[in-house]
C-alpha positions as a printed Julia matrix, in Angstrom:
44×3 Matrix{Float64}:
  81.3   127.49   98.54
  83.4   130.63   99.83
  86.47  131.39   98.36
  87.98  130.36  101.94
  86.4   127.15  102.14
  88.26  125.91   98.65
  91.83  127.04   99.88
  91.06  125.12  102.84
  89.63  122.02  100.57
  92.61  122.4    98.22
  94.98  122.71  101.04
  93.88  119.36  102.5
  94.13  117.95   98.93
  97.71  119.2    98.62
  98.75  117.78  102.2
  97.25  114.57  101.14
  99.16  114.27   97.78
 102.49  115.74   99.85
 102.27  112.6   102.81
 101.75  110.1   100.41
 104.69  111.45   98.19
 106.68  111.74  100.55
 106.21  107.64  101.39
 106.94  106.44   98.75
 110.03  108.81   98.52
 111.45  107.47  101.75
 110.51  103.97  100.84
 112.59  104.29   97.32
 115.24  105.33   98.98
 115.4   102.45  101.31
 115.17  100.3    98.84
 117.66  101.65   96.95
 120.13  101.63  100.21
 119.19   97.69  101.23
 118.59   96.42   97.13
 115.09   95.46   97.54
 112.3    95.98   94.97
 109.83   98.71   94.8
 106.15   97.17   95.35
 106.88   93.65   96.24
 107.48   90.61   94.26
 109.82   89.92   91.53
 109.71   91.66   88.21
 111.51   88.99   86.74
């Protein structure tokens, strides 16, 4: 592999990892705003 072909395959990697952050960032915070739980089901 060329040195341009990793940043390119750890670029993708990175954007992967970013998107699925960001997710479950947005879906924390809306369950913070309407009081629901994280992942479904009670913990209780």
């Amino acid at each position: 592999m060329t040195l341009t072909q990793k940043r390119i395959l750890i670029l993708c990697i990175i954007i992967v990892a970013a998107v699925i952050l960001g997710r479950l960032a947005v879906r924390a915070v809306m369950n913070l705003l309407l009081g629901g739980t994280m992942f479904g089901g009670n913990f209780l």
